[in-house]
PDB file of C-alpha atoms in Angstrom:
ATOM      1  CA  UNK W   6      90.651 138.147 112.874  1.00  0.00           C
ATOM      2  CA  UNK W   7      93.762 136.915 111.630  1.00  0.00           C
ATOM      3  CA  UNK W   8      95.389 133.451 112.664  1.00  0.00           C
ATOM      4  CA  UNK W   9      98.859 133.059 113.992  1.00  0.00           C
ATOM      5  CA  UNK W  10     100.259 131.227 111.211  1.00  0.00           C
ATOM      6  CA  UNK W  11      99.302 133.974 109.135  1.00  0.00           C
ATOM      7  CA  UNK W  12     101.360 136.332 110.665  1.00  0.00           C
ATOM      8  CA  UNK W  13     104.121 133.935 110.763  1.00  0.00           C
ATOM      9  CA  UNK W  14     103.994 133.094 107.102  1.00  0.00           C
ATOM     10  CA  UNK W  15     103.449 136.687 105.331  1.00  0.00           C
ATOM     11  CA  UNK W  16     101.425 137.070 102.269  1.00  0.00           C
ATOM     12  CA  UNK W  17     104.270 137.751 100.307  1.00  0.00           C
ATOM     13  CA  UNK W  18     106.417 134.302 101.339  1.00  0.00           C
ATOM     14  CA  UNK W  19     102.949 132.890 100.422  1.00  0.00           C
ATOM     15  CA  UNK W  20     102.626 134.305  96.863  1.00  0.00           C
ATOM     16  CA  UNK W  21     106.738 133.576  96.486  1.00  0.00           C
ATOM     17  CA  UNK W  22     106.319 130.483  97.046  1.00  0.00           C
ATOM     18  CA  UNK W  23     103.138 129.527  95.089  1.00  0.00           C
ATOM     19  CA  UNK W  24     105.045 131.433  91.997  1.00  0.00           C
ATOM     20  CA  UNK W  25     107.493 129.384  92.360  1.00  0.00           C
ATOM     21  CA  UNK W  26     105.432 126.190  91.932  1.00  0.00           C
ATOM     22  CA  UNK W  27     103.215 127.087  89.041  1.00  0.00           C
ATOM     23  CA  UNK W  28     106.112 128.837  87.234  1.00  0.00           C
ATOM     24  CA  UNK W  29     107.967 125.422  87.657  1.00  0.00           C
ATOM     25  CA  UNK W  30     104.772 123.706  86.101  1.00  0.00           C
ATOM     26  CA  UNK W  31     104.092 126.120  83.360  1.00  0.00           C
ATOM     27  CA  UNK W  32     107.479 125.800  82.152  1.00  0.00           C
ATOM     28  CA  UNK W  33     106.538 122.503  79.737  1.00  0.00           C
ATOM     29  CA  UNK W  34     103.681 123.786  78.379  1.00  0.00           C
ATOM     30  CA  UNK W  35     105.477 126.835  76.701  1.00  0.00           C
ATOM     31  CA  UNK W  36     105.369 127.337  73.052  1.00  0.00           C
ATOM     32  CA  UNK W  37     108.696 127.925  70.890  1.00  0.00           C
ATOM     33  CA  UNK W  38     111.325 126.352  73.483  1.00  0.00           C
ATOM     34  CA  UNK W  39     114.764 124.920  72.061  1.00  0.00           C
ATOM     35  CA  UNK W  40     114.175 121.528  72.284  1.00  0.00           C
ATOM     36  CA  UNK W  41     116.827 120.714  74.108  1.00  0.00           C
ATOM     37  CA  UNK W  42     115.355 123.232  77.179  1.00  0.00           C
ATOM     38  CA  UNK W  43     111.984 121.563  76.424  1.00  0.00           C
ATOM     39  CA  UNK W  44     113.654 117.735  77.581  1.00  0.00           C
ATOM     40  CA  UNK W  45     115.747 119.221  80.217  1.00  0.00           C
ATOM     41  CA  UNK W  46     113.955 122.634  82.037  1.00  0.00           C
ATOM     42  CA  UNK W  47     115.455 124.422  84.377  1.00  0.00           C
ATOM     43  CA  UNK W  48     114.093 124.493  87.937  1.00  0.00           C
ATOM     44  CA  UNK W  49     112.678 126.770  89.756  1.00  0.00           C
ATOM     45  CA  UNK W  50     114.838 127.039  92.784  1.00  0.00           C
ATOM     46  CA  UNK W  51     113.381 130.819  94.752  1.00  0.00           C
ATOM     47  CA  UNK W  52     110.774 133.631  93.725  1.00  0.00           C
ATOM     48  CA  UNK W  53     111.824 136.343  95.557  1.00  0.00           C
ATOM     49  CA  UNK W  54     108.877 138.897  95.890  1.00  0.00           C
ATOM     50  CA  UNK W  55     109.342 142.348  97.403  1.00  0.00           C
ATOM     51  CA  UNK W  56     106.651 143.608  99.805  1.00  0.00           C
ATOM     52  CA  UNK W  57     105.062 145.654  97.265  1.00  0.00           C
ATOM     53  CA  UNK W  58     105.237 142.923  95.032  1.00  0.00           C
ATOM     54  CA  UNK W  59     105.446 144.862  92.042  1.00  0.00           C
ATOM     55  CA  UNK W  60     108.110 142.312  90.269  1.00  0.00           C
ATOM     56  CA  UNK W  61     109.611 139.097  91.130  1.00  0.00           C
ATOM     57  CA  UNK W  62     112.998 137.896  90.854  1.00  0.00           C
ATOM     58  CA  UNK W  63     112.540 134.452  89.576  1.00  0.00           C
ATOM     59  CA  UNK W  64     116.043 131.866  90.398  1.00  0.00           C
ATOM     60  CA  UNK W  65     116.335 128.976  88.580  1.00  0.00           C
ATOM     61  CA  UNK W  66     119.108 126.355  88.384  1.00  0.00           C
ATOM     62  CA  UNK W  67     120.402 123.688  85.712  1.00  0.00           C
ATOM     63  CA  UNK W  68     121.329 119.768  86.078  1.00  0.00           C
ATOM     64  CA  UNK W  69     124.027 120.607  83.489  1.00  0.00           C
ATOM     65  CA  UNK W  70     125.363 123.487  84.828  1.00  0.00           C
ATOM     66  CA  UNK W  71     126.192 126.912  84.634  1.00  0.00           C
ATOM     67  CA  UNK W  72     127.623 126.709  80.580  1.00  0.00           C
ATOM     68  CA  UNK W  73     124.130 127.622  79.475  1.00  0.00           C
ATOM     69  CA  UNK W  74     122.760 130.170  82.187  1.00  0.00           C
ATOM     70  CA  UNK W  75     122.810 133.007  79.967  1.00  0.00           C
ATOM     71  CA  UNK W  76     121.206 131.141  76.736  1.00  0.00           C
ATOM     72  CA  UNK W  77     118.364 129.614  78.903  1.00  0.00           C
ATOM     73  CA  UNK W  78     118.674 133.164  80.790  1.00  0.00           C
ATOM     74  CA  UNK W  79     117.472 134.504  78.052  1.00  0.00           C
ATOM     75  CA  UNK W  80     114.732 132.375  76.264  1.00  0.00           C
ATOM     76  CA  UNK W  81     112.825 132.133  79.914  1.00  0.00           C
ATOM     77  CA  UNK W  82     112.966 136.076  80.007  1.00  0.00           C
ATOM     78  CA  UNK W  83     111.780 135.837  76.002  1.00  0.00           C
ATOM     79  CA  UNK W  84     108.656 133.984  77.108  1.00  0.00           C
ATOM     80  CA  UNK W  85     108.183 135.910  80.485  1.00  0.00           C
ATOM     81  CA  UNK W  86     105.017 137.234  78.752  1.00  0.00           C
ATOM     82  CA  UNK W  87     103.591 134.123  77.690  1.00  0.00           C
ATOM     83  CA  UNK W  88     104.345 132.656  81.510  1.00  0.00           C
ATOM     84  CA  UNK W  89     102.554 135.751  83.214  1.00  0.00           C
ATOM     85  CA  UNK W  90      99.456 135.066  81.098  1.00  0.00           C
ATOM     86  CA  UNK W  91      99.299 130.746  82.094  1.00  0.00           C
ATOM     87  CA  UNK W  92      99.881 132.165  85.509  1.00  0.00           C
ATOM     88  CA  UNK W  93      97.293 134.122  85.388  1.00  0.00           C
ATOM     89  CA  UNK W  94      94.598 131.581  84.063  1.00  0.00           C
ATOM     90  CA  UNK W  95      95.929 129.299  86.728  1.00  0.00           C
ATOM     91  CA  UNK W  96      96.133 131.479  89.429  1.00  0.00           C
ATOM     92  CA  UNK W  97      93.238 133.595  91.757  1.00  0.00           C
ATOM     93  CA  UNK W  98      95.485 137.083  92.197  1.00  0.00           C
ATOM     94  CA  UNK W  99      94.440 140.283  91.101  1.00  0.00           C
ATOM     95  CA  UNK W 100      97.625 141.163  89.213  1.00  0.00           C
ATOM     96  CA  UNK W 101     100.934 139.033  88.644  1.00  0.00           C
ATOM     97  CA  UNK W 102     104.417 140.598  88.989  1.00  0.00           C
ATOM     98  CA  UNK W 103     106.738 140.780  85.693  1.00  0.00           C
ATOM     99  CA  UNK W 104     109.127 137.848  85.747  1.00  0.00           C
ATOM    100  CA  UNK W 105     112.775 138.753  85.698  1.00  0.00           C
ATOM    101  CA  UNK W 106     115.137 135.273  85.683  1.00  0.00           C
ATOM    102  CA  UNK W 107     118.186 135.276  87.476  1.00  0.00           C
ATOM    103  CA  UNK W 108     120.415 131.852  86.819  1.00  0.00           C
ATOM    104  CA  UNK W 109     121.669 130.809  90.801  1.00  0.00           C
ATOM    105  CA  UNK W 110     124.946 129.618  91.121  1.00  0.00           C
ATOM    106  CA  UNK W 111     124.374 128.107  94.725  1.00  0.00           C
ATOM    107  CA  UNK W 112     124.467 124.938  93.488  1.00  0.00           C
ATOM    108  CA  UNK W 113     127.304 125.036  91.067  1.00  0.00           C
ATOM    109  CA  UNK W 114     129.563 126.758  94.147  1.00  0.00           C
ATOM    110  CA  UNK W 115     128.323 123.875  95.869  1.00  0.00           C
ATOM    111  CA  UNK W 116     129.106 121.127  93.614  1.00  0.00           C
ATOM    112  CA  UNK W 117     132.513 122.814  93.594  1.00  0.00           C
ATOM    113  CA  UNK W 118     133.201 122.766  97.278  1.00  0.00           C
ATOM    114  CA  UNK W 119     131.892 118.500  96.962  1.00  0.00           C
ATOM    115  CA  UNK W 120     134.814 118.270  94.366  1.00  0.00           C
ATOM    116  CA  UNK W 121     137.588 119.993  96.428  1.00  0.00           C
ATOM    117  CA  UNK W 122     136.851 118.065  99.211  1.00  0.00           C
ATOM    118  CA  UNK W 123     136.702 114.386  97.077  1.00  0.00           C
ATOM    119  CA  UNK W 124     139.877 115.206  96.403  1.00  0.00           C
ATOM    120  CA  UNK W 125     141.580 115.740  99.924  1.00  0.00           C
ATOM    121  CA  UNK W 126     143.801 113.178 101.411  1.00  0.00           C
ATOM    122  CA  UNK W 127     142.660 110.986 103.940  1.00  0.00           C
ATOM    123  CA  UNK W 128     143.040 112.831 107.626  1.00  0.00           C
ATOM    124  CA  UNK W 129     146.068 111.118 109.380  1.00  0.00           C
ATOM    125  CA  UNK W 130     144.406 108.994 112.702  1.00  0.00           C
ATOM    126  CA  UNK W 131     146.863 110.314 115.613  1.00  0.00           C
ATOM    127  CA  UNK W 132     147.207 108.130 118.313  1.00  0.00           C
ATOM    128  CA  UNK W 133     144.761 109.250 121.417  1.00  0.00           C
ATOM    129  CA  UNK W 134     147.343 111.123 124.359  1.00  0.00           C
ATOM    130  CA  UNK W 135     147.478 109.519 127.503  1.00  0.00           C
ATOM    131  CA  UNK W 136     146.069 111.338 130.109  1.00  0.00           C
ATOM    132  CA  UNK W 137     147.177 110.999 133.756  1.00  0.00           C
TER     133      UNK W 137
END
């Protein structure tokens, strides 16, 4: 019989999710990285795993921002191979998904809105109306 929680938290959110963490702890141990991308990895922000789960969409971010996305794009997708097979020594499923890396921008679009806003002026204090 199948708990509650399971139903709540669908086998698919669970493999996401635990994709998401060992692809994030794989990432130093791959051979052949630029060495700058070996001191400063990406992270791993979302897996997104259809409900067949026959691929996975794999988000990750940068500290430095978006100037590199398509470089780094690229040499995580190069070694997509290499991360399946860690994944697969470290994890207990019977097949995983091919890896397709998608650079997301959330956080740039976000670090935009924080710099718009620094540079607002102050909001002008009106006096409070008296009511009668």
């Amino acid at each position: 019989m199948l708990h509650s929680s399971h139903r709540a938290y669908p086998r698919g959110a669970r493999v996401a999710h635990l994709l998401r963490e060992e692809i994030a702890a794989v990432l130093p141990r791959l051979h052949g990285l630029p060495s700058e991308l070996a001191l400063l990895p990406p992270s791993i922000t979302l897996v997104d795993l259809p409900a067949d789960m026959r691929s996975a969409a794999v988000y990750f971010s940068l500290m430095e921002g978006p100037e590199r996305a398509d470089a780094v794009r690229q040499v995580l997708q190069d070694h997509a191979g290499e991360i399946r097979q860690l994944l697969g020594k470290r994890l207990a499923l019977r097949r995983i998904p091919p890896l397709h890396f998608i650079y997301d921008a959330r956080f740039d679009r976000g670090a935009e809105m924080a710099e718009l806003l620094a540079h607002l002026p102050p909001a002008q204090e009106s006096e409070p109306e008296d009511l009668p």
